[in-house]
């Protein structure tokens, strides 16, 4: 997902890479190996991943962050930006990480509709902010603080401060009502606090991990969401979200609902207003999709033509063999003709 650049990677990239290694280790301990044996991703396994990352999304998502309206699109850029309507001065990007460009480029490349709430809650750790803002600002998303009594701080004050900032910048209260614990969420909470603050700030680390979560959620939405109207789905290992467009090829059947992204957790969690604000796919992408579709049809036509040519060559070869058999006598017939000719000449005894 990260753009190829000759410059040094931003600090968030380090958190991204560490989170990727953490996920491999976590799922290897849960399923015995990762990727799974023989590279077999079943529907059940994808549903496990979908539940895990949907929980992470609910835990971290900033529901105040949305895509900018279409009429606010700047003339210098064809892309929407991530904004907070309640805070006009808020910015999703900074000098070290152009996060909007990363996730927008990924969605455009993979033809995914952007997630309605595309940004996480991020901690803002500042050495003097707590005494100036007070404890009442805890409820503010992405709050900042510094312990007022240094004598009560732990032996590693920076780690304690970062851990508390990370915990406060979550939707943990919204998940307390869930009676089913999630193993990935529990491991993720420990993983976040294991990153030294002097290597990557909690602010940058949260963004780096979110980019990974965003990409996984978008990929899962294309394969792990069942088609609507299914009656029996328990213990089904094969895909039940088929592509039914142009099936059957004759007639004009009703267009099936194949918008799996819009039935995924990130879209169900968002309200209709947020969904309506999501940027649509640019016309260039739709044209590229149609071109790829025509290319696939043309490729299938070439394969069918090649198969027909092969069959015709095989049939013509069989007919040629039959003609040769009719025009040239068999070895047995040749032997009989030689015997008759020799007998006529008196050469046989």
mmCIF file of C-alpha atoms in Angstrom:
data_model
loop_
_atom_site.group_PDB
_atom_site.id
_atom_site.type_symbol
_atom_site.label_atom_id
_atom_site.label_comp_id
_atom_site.label_asym_id
_atom_site.label_seq_id
_atom_site.Cartn_x
_atom_site.Cartn_y
_atom_site.Cartn_z
ATOM 1 C CA UNK A 1 0.000 0.000 0.000
ATOM 2 C CA UNK A 2 2.906 2.343 0.598
ATOM 3 C CA UNK A 3 4.121 4.413 -2.353
ATOM 4 C CA UNK A 4 7.580 3.706 -3.711
ATOM 5 C CA UNK A 5 9.796 6.631 -2.771
ATOM 6 C CA UNK A 6 13.506 7.315 -2.747
ATOM 7 C CA UNK A 7 13.172 9.343 0.453
ATOM 8 C CA UNK A 8 13.427 7.819 3.911
ATOM 9 C CA UNK A 9 10.149 6.177 4.994
ATOM 10 C CA UNK A 10 8.055 8.066 7.557
ATOM 11 C CA UNK A 11 7.953 6.836 11.186
ATOM 12 C CA UNK A 12 4.480 5.410 10.589
ATOM 13 C CA UNK A 13 5.991 2.920 8.141
ATOM 14 C CA UNK A 14 7.969 1.318 10.966
ATOM 15 C CA UNK A 15 4.753 0.786 12.932
ATOM 16 C CA UNK A 16 3.106 -0.613 9.785
ATOM 17 C CA UNK A 17 5.897 -3.162 9.266
ATOM 18 C CA UNK A 18 5.904 -4.219 12.911
ATOM 19 C CA UNK A 19 2.139 -4.612 12.887
ATOM 20 C CA UNK A 20 2.374 -6.813 9.807
ATOM 21 C CA UNK A 21 4.858 -9.105 11.574
ATOM 22 C CA UNK A 22 2.655 -9.119 14.662
ATOM 23 C CA UNK A 23 -0.352 -10.273 12.602
ATOM 24 C CA UNK A 24 1.621 -13.123 11.030
ATOM 25 C CA UNK A 25 2.791 -14.294 14.461
ATOM 26 C CA UNK A 26 -0.677 -13.922 15.982
ATOM 27 C CA UNK A 27 -2.479 -15.946 13.320
ATOM 28 C CA UNK A 28 0.270 -18.562 13.201
ATOM 29 C CA UNK A 29 -0.300 -19.180 16.919
ATOM 30 C CA UNK A 30 -4.076 -19.396 16.406
ATOM 31 C CA UNK A 31 -4.217 -21.531 13.274
ATOM 32 C CA UNK A 32 -0.934 -23.450 13.439
ATOM 33 C CA UNK A 33 0.700 -21.684 10.493
ATOM 34 C CA UNK A 34 0.318 -18.497 8.502
ATOM 35 C CA UNK A 35 -0.398 -18.340 5.675
ATOM 36 C CA UNK A 36 -2.539 -21.458 6.181
ATOM 37 C CA UNK A 37 -1.323 -24.822 5.007
ATOM 38 C CA UNK A 38 -1.261 -25.171 1.226
ATOM 39 C CA UNK A 39 -2.330 -21.530 1.012
ATOM 40 C CA UNK A 40 -5.976 -22.545 1.425
ATOM 41 C CA UNK A 41 -8.148 -19.638 2.562
ATOM 42 C CA UNK A 42 -11.607 -21.038 3.218
ATOM 43 C CA UNK A 43 -14.761 -19.025 3.678
ATOM 44 C CA UNK A 44 -14.737 -19.849 7.393
ATOM 45 C CA UNK A 45 -11.201 -18.508 7.743
ATOM 46 C CA UNK A 46 -12.129 -15.318 5.939
ATOM 47 C CA UNK A 47 -15.093 -14.872 8.278
ATOM 48 C CA UNK A 48 -12.708 -15.142 11.247
ATOM 49 C CA UNK A 49 -10.580 -12.403 9.727
ATOM 50 C CA UNK A 50 -13.641 -10.302 8.997
ATOM 51 C CA UNK A 51 -14.799 -10.465 12.620
ATOM 52 C CA UNK A 52 -11.319 -9.691 13.925
ATOM 53 C CA UNK A 53 -10.720 -6.644 11.773
ATOM 54 C CA UNK A 54 -14.288 -5.393 12.134
ATOM 55 C CA UNK A 55 -13.670 -5.365 15.891
ATOM 56 C CA UNK A 56 -10.419 -3.449 15.414
ATOM 57 C CA UNK A 57 -12.240 -0.977 13.195
ATOM 58 C CA UNK A 58 -14.964 -0.357 15.782
ATOM 59 C CA UNK A 59 -12.281 0.002 18.453
ATOM 60 C CA UNK A 60 -10.213 2.598 16.580
ATOM 61 C CA UNK A 61 -12.410 4.443 14.067
ATOM 62 C CA UNK A 62 -12.954 8.173 14.405
ATOM 63 C CA UNK A 63 -16.622 8.569 13.532
ATOM 64 C CA UNK A 64 -16.228 12.335 13.229
ATOM 65 C CA UNK A 65 -13.834 11.958 10.277
ATOM 66 C CA UNK A 66 -15.579 11.792 6.890
ATOM 67 C CA UNK A 67 -14.869 12.564 3.258
ATOM 68 C CA UNK A 68 -15.175 16.180 2.185
ATOM 69 C CA UNK A 69 -18.275 17.121 0.139
ATOM 70 C CA UNK A 70 -17.981 17.091 -3.634
ATOM 71 C CA UNK A 71 -18.559 20.844 -3.892
ATOM 72 C CA UNK A 72 -15.484 21.428 -1.691
ATOM 73 C CA UNK A 73 -13.186 19.582 -4.073
ATOM 74 C CA UNK A 74 -10.132 21.790 -4.745
ATOM 75 C CA UNK A 75 -9.362 22.684 -8.329
ATOM 76 C CA UNK A 76 -5.745 21.563 -7.927
ATOM 77 C CA UNK A 77 -6.621 17.998 -6.872
ATOM 78 C CA UNK A 78 -9.257 15.558 -8.194
ATOM 79 C CA UNK A 79 -9.407 13.725 -4.855
ATOM 80 C CA UNK A 80 -11.561 14.329 -1.844
ATOM 81 C CA UNK A 81 -9.938 15.020 1.500
ATOM 82 C CA UNK A 82 -10.702 13.694 4.970
ATOM 83 C CA UNK A 83 -12.303 16.337 7.174
ATOM 84 C CA UNK A 84 -14.070 16.822 10.483
ATOM 85 C CA UNK A 85 -17.085 19.095 9.953
ATOM 86 C CA UNK A 86 -17.083 20.026 13.640
ATOM 87 C CA UNK A 87 -13.415 21.080 13.529
ATOM 88 C CA UNK A 88 -12.524 23.069 10.374
ATOM 89 C CA UNK A 89 -8.876 23.414 11.426
ATOM 90 C CA UNK A 90 -8.310 19.665 11.743
ATOM 91 C CA UNK A 91 -6.096 17.964 9.148
ATOM 92 C CA UNK A 92 -5.689 14.264 8.425
ATOM 93 C CA UNK A 93 -2.288 14.656 6.761
ATOM 94 C CA UNK A 94 0.946 16.149 8.006
ATOM 95 C CA UNK A 95 4.406 16.815 6.625
ATOM 96 C CA UNK A 96 5.679 13.280 7.234
ATOM 97 C CA UNK A 97 2.633 11.224 6.199
ATOM 98 C CA UNK A 98 0.171 11.914 3.388
ATOM 99 C CA UNK A 99 -2.292 9.374 4.671
ATOM 100 C CA UNK A 100 -5.192 10.437 2.438
ATOM 101 C CA UNK A 101 -3.093 9.891 -0.678
ATOM 102 C CA UNK A 102 -2.041 6.409 0.472
ATOM 103 C CA UNK A 103 -5.534 5.061 1.099
ATOM 104 C CA UNK A 104 -7.055 6.872 -1.903
ATOM 105 C CA UNK A 105 -4.402 5.457 -4.237
ATOM 106 C CA UNK A 106 -5.015 1.976 -2.852
ATOM 107 C CA UNK A 107 -8.788 2.233 -3.375
ATOM 108 C CA UNK A 108 -8.394 3.564 -6.907
ATOM 109 C CA UNK A 109 -5.883 0.870 -7.817
ATOM 110 C CA UNK A 110 -8.088 -1.929 -6.458
ATOM 111 C CA UNK A 111 -11.440 -0.387 -7.525
ATOM 112 C CA UNK A 112 -12.750 -0.221 -3.947
ATOM 113 C CA UNK A 113 -15.291 2.362 -2.811
ATOM 114 C CA UNK A 114 -13.683 4.302 0.072
ATOM 115 C CA UNK A 115 -14.732 3.464 3.620
ATOM 116 C CA UNK A 116 -17.151 6.144 4.931
ATOM 117 C CA UNK A 117 -15.114 6.821 8.097
ATOM 118 C CA UNK A 118 -11.524 6.453 6.816
ATOM 119 C CA UNK A 119 -9.509 7.770 9.772
ATOM 120 C CA UNK A 120 -8.659 6.459 13.263
ATOM 121 C CA UNK A 121 -8.639 8.106 16.639
ATOM 122 C CA UNK A 122 -5.068 9.251 17.215
ATOM 123 C CA UNK A 123 -3.406 10.207 20.507
ATOM 124 C CA UNK A 124 -1.770 13.589 20.798
ATOM 125 C CA UNK A 125 0.900 13.407 23.477
ATOM 126 C CA UNK A 126 2.197 16.793 24.619
ATOM 127 C CA UNK A 127 4.401 17.524 27.641
ATOM 128 C CA UNK A 128 2.304 20.456 28.883
ATOM 129 C CA UNK A 129 -1.194 19.913 27.583
ATOM 130 C CA UNK A 130 -2.767 18.227 30.589
ATOM 131 C CA UNK A 131 -2.213 21.029 33.046
ATOM 132 C CA UNK A 132 -3.584 23.553 30.585
ATOM 133 C CA UNK A 133 -6.626 21.650 29.350
ATOM 134 C CA UNK A 134 -7.671 19.729 32.445
ATOM 135 C CA UNK A 135 -8.955 16.206 32.896
ATOM 136 C CA UNK A 136 -12.336 17.050 31.407
ATOM 137 C CA UNK A 137 -10.762 16.877 27.964
ATOM 138 C CA UNK A 138 -10.471 13.090 28.252
ATOM 139 C CA UNK A 139 -13.722 12.764 26.425
ATOM 140 C CA UNK A 140 -12.333 14.712 23.492
ATOM 141 C CA UNK A 141 -11.153 12.353 20.771
ATOM 142 C CA UNK A 142 -7.400 12.365 20.397
ATOM 143 C CA UNK A 143 -6.837 14.187 23.723
ATOM 144 C CA UNK A 144 -3.419 15.091 25.150
ATOM 145 C CA UNK A 145 -2.093 15.054 28.673
ATOM 146 C CA UNK A 146 0.915 14.963 30.964
ATOM 147 C CA UNK A 147 0.744 13.586 34.524
ATOM 148 C CA UNK A 148 0.642 16.498 36.963
ATOM 149 C CA UNK A 149 2.671 14.773 39.685
ATOM 150 C CA UNK A 150 6.006 13.482 38.371
ATOM 151 C CA UNK A 151 6.659 11.612 41.647
ATOM 152 C CA UNK A 152 3.795 9.238 40.896
ATOM 153 C CA UNK A 153 5.028 8.403 37.439
ATOM 154 C CA UNK A 154 6.403 4.979 36.645
ATOM 155 C CA UNK A 155 10.062 4.188 36.093
ATOM 156 C CA UNK A 156 9.430 4.698 32.367
ATOM 157 C CA UNK A 157 7.253 7.821 32.267
ATOM 158 C CA UNK A 158 7.266 8.121 28.471
ATOM 159 C CA UNK A 159 5.965 4.565 28.066
ATOM 160 C CA UNK A 160 3.271 5.081 30.694
ATOM 161 C CA UNK A 161 2.183 8.329 29.096
ATOM 162 C CA UNK A 162 2.054 6.791 25.618
ATOM 163 C CA UNK A 163 0.149 3.712 26.840
ATOM 164 C CA UNK A 164 -2.508 5.812 28.545
ATOM 165 C CA UNK A 165 -2.834 8.093 25.522
ATOM 166 C CA UNK A 166 -3.336 5.083 23.246
ATOM 167 C CA UNK A 167 -5.984 3.592 25.533
ATOM 168 C CA UNK A 168 -7.909 6.848 25.824
ATOM 169 C CA UNK A 169 -7.923 7.380 22.049
ATOM 170 C CA UNK A 170 -10.231 4.435 21.386
ATOM 171 C CA UNK A 171 -13.908 3.506 21.402
ATOM 172 C CA UNK A 172 -13.392 1.023 24.230
ATOM 173 C CA UNK A 173 -16.652 2.008 25.941
ATOM 174 C CA UNK A 174 -18.637 1.081 22.841
ATOM 175 C CA UNK A 175 -17.166 -2.437 22.921
ATOM 176 C CA UNK A 176 -17.740 -3.153 26.605
ATOM 177 C CA UNK A 177 -21.272 -4.334 25.874
ATOM 178 C CA UNK A 178 -19.926 -7.197 23.759
ATOM 179 C CA UNK A 179 -19.993 -10.446 25.718
ATOM 180 C CA UNK A 180 -17.669 -12.225 23.274
ATOM 181 C CA UNK A 181 -13.969 -11.410 23.725
ATOM 182 C CA UNK A 182 -11.917 -11.006 20.593
ATOM 183 C CA UNK A 183 -8.412 -12.532 20.685
ATOM 184 C CA UNK A 184 -6.998 -10.166 18.071
ATOM 185 C CA UNK A 185 -8.229 -7.081 19.914
ATOM 186 C CA UNK A 186 -6.717 -8.265 23.190
ATOM 187 C CA UNK A 187 -3.380 -8.988 21.513
ATOM 188 C CA UNK A 188 -3.525 -5.698 19.605
ATOM 189 C CA UNK A 189 -3.896 -3.684 22.809
ATOM 190 C CA UNK A 190 -0.689 -5.215 24.138
ATOM 191 C CA UNK A 191 1.090 -4.798 20.813
ATOM 192 C CA UNK A 192 0.346 -1.081 20.641
ATOM 193 C CA UNK A 193 1.844 -0.483 24.060
ATOM 194 C CA UNK A 194 4.970 -2.480 23.215
ATOM 195 C CA UNK A 195 6.252 0.073 20.688
ATOM 196 C CA UNK A 196 8.738 2.437 22.387
ATOM 197 C CA UNK A 197 7.540 6.026 22.187
ATOM 198 C CA UNK A 198 11.063 7.249 21.467
ATOM 199 C CA UNK A 199 11.149 5.161 18.264
ATOM 200 C CA UNK A 200 7.688 5.991 16.920
ATOM 201 C CA UNK A 201 5.296 8.442 18.514
ATOM 202 C CA UNK A 202 1.882 7.003 19.475
ATOM 203 C CA UNK A 203 0.332 9.430 16.994
ATOM 204 C CA UNK A 204 2.357 8.160 14.016
ATOM 205 C CA UNK A 205 2.227 4.531 15.157
ATOM 206 C CA UNK A 206 -1.573 4.550 15.275
ATOM 207 C CA UNK A 207 -1.727 5.928 11.744
ATOM 208 C CA UNK A 208 0.694 3.313 10.433
ATOM 209 C CA UNK A 209 -1.318 0.451 11.916
ATOM 210 C CA UNK A 210 -4.544 1.936 10.623
ATOM 211 C CA UNK A 211 -3.281 1.860 7.039
ATOM 212 C CA UNK A 212 -2.810 -1.902 7.379
ATOM 213 C CA UNK A 213 -6.266 -2.322 8.949
ATOM 214 C CA UNK A 214 -7.850 -0.227 6.201
ATOM 215 C CA UNK A 215 -6.285 -2.304 3.430
ATOM 216 C CA UNK A 216 -7.270 -5.624 5.025
ATOM 217 C CA UNK A 217 -10.864 -4.476 5.582
ATOM 218 C CA UNK A 218 -11.229 -3.372 1.976
ATOM 219 C CA UNK A 219 -9.841 -6.671 0.712
ATOM 220 C CA UNK A 220 -12.050 -8.754 2.994
ATOM 221 C CA UNK A 221 -15.172 -6.844 1.957
ATOM 222 C CA UNK A 222 -14.740 -8.187 -1.564
ATOM 223 C CA UNK A 223 -14.697 -11.861 -0.510
ATOM 224 C CA UNK A 224 -16.061 -12.323 3.012
ATOM 225 C CA UNK A 225 -19.536 -10.791 2.692
ATOM 226 C CA UNK A 226 -22.303 -13.248 1.840
ATOM 227 C CA UNK A 227 -24.767 -12.581 -0.944
ATOM 228 C CA UNK A 228 -28.184 -11.377 0.291
ATOM 229 C CA UNK A 229 -31.112 -13.748 0.701
ATOM 230 C CA UNK A 230 -29.166 -16.872 1.696
ATOM 231 C CA UNK A 231 -30.923 -19.356 3.967
ATOM 232 C CA UNK A 232 -28.214 -21.826 4.987
ATOM 233 C CA UNK A 233 -24.716 -20.503 5.642
ATOM 234 C CA UNK A 234 -23.452 -22.410 8.699
ATOM 235 C CA UNK A 235 -20.349 -24.560 8.162
ATOM 236 C CA UNK A 236 -20.205 -23.663 4.457
ATOM 237 C CA UNK A 237 -16.578 -23.664 3.315
ATOM 238 C CA UNK A 238 -17.031 -22.480 -0.264
ATOM 239 C CA UNK A 239 -17.795 -18.980 -1.531
ATOM 240 C CA UNK A 240 -21.400 -17.855 -1.348
ATOM 241 C CA UNK A 241 -20.915 -14.420 -2.850
ATOM 242 C CA UNK A 242 -20.820 -15.378 -6.556
ATOM 243 C CA UNK A 243 -20.585 -12.999 -9.483
ATOM 244 C CA UNK A 244 -23.943 -13.489 -11.203
ATOM 245 C CA UNK A 245 -23.857 -10.641 -13.689
ATOM 246 C CA UNK A 246 -24.613 -11.847 -17.259
ATOM 247 C CA UNK A 247 -25.692 -15.228 -15.864
ATOM 248 C CA UNK A 248 -27.439 -16.764 -17.706
ATOM 249 C CA UNK A 249 -26.138 -15.075 -20.840
ATOM 250 C CA UNK A 250 -29.556 -15.107 -22.524
ATOM 251 C CA UNK A 251 -32.526 -12.947 -21.637
ATOM 252 C CA UNK A 252 -32.586 -9.893 -19.397
ATOM 253 C CA UNK A 253 -32.415 -11.170 -15.816
ATOM 254 C CA UNK A 254 -32.657 -8.806 -12.877
ATOM 255 C CA UNK A 255 -29.300 -7.307 -11.961
ATOM 256 C CA UNK A 256 -28.114 -9.045 -8.769
ATOM 257 C CA UNK A 257 -26.841 -7.065 -5.810
ATOM 258 C CA UNK A 258 -23.078 -7.568 -5.961
ATOM 259 C CA UNK A 259 -22.145 -4.539 -3.884
ATOM 260 C CA UNK A 260 -20.404 -6.581 -1.207
ATOM 261 C CA UNK A 261 -18.533 -3.550 0.133
ATOM 262 C CA UNK A 262 -21.793 -1.823 0.965
ATOM 263 C CA UNK A 263 -22.880 -4.808 3.063
ATOM 264 C CA UNK A 264 -19.609 -4.994 4.994
ATOM 265 C CA UNK A 265 -19.165 -3.885 8.601
ATOM 266 C CA UNK A 266 -17.656 -0.471 7.831
ATOM 267 C CA UNK A 267 -20.669 0.522 5.745
ATOM 268 C CA UNK A 268 -23.316 -0.971 8.009
ATOM 269 C CA UNK A 269 -21.798 0.898 10.957
ATOM 270 C CA UNK A 270 -21.973 4.231 9.107
ATOM 271 C CA UNK A 271 -25.166 6.206 8.742
ATOM 272 C CA UNK A 272 -26.869 7.007 5.424
ATOM 273 C CA UNK A 273 -25.496 10.552 5.461
ATOM 274 C CA UNK A 274 -21.898 9.330 5.728
ATOM 275 C CA UNK A 275 -22.477 6.700 3.040
ATOM 276 C CA UNK A 276 -23.914 9.310 0.678
ATOM 277 C CA UNK A 277 -20.780 11.436 1.119
ATOM 278 C CA UNK A 278 -18.411 8.665 0.014
ATOM 279 C CA UNK A 279 -16.618 9.541 -3.255
ATOM 280 C CA UNK A 280 -17.852 7.572 -6.250
ATOM 281 C CA UNK A 281 -15.430 5.829 -8.567
ATOM 282 C CA UNK A 282 -13.975 8.297 -11.089
ATOM 283 C CA UNK A 283 -15.142 7.916 -14.682
ATOM 284 C CA UNK A 284 -11.625 6.926 -15.705
ATOM 285 C CA UNK A 285 -11.736 3.979 -13.310
ATOM 286 C CA UNK A 286 -15.130 2.888 -14.610
ATOM 287 C CA UNK A 287 -13.817 3.099 -18.166
ATOM 288 C CA UNK A 288 -10.755 1.066 -17.162
ATOM 289 C CA UNK A 289 -13.030 -1.526 -15.600
ATOM 290 C CA UNK A 290 -15.067 -1.764 -18.817
ATOM 291 C CA UNK A 291 -11.860 -2.077 -20.843
ATOM 292 C CA UNK A 292 -10.666 -4.915 -18.599
ATOM 293 C CA UNK A 293 -14.042 -6.602 -18.966
ATOM 294 C CA UNK A 294 -13.847 -6.351 -22.748
ATOM 295 C CA UNK A 295 -10.279 -7.644 -22.630
ATOM 296 C CA UNK A 296 -11.369 -10.672 -20.622
ATOM 297 C CA UNK A 297 -14.178 -11.388 -23.082
ATOM 298 C CA UNK A 298 -11.768 -11.031 -25.991
ATOM 299 C CA UNK A 299 -9.302 -13.378 -24.303
ATOM 300 C CA UNK A 300 -12.014 -15.981 -23.745
ATOM 301 C CA UNK A 301 -13.024 -15.646 -27.409
ATOM 302 C CA UNK A 302 -9.415 -16.251 -28.463
ATOM 303 C CA UNK A 303 -9.253 -19.363 -26.295
ATOM 304 C CA UNK A 304 -12.486 -20.671 -27.829
ATOM 305 C CA UNK A 305 -11.219 -19.948 -31.346
ATOM 306 C CA UNK A 306 -7.939 -21.726 -30.612
ATOM 307 C CA UNK A 307 -9.839 -24.725 -29.258
ATOM 308 C CA UNK A 308 -12.014 -24.851 -32.385
ATOM 309 C CA UNK A 309 -8.951 -24.663 -34.635
ATOM 310 C CA UNK A 310 -7.365 -27.497 -32.700
ATOM 311 C CA UNK A 311 -10.495 -29.629 -33.062
ATOM 312 C CA UNK A 312 -10.727 -28.885 -36.787
ATOM 313 C CA UNK A 313 -7.070 -29.808 -37.270
ATOM 314 C CA UNK A 314 -7.630 -33.056 -35.408
ATOM 315 C CA UNK A 315 -10.696 -33.858 -37.530
ATOM 316 C CA UNK A 316 -8.896 -33.012 -40.778
ATOM 317 C CA UNK A 317 -6.018 -35.223 -39.678
ATOM 318 C CA UNK A 318 -8.394 -38.128 -39.096
ATOM 319 C CA UNK A 319 -9.975 -37.636 -42.536
ATOM 320 C CA UNK A 320 -6.530 -37.585 -44.162
ATOM 321 C CA UNK A 321 -5.643 -40.858 -42.470
ATOM 322 C CA UNK A 322 -8.868 -42.417 -43.779
ATOM 323 C CA UNK A 323 -8.081 -41.298 -47.333
ATOM 324 C CA UNK A 324 -4.561 -42.695 -47.086
ATOM 325 C CA UNK A 325 -5.939 -45.992 -45.870
ATOM 326 C CA UNK A 326 -8.353 -46.136 -48.826
ATOM 327 C CA UNK A 327 -5.707 -45.196 -51.446
ATOM 328 C CA UNK A 328 -2.889 -47.415 -50.183
ATOM 329 C CA UNK A 329 -3.483 -51.160 -49.577
ATOM 330 C CA UNK A 330 -2.691 -52.716 -46.253
ATOM 331 C CA UNK A 331 0.451 -54.854 -45.778
ATOM 332 C CA UNK A 332 -1.697 -57.989 -45.809
ATOM 333 C CA UNK A 333 -3.265 -57.021 -49.130
ATOM 334 C CA UNK A 334 0.167 -56.247 -50.500
ATOM 335 C CA UNK A 335 1.321 -59.764 -49.494
ATOM 336 C CA UNK A 336 -1.611 -61.404 -51.245
ATOM 337 C CA UNK A 337 -0.974 -59.443 -54.452
ATOM 338 C CA UNK A 338 2.686 -60.499 -54.425
ATOM 339 C CA UNK A 339 1.741 -64.161 -53.964
ATOM 340 C CA UNK A 340 -0.730 -64.076 -56.859
ATOM 341 C CA UNK A 341 1.807 -62.364 -59.096
ATOM 342 C CA UNK A 342 4.534 -64.850 -58.195
ATOM 343 C CA UNK A 343 2.219 -67.825 -58.766
ATOM 344 C CA UNK A 344 1.369 -66.510 -62.211
ATOM 345 C CA UNK A 345 5.041 -66.449 -63.058
ATOM 346 C CA UNK A 346 5.565 -69.986 -61.685
ATOM 347 C CA UNK A 347 7.937 -68.786 -59.024
ATOM 348 C CA UNK A 348 6.084 -70.452 -56.116
ATOM 349 C CA UNK A 349 6.490 -74.170 -55.483
#
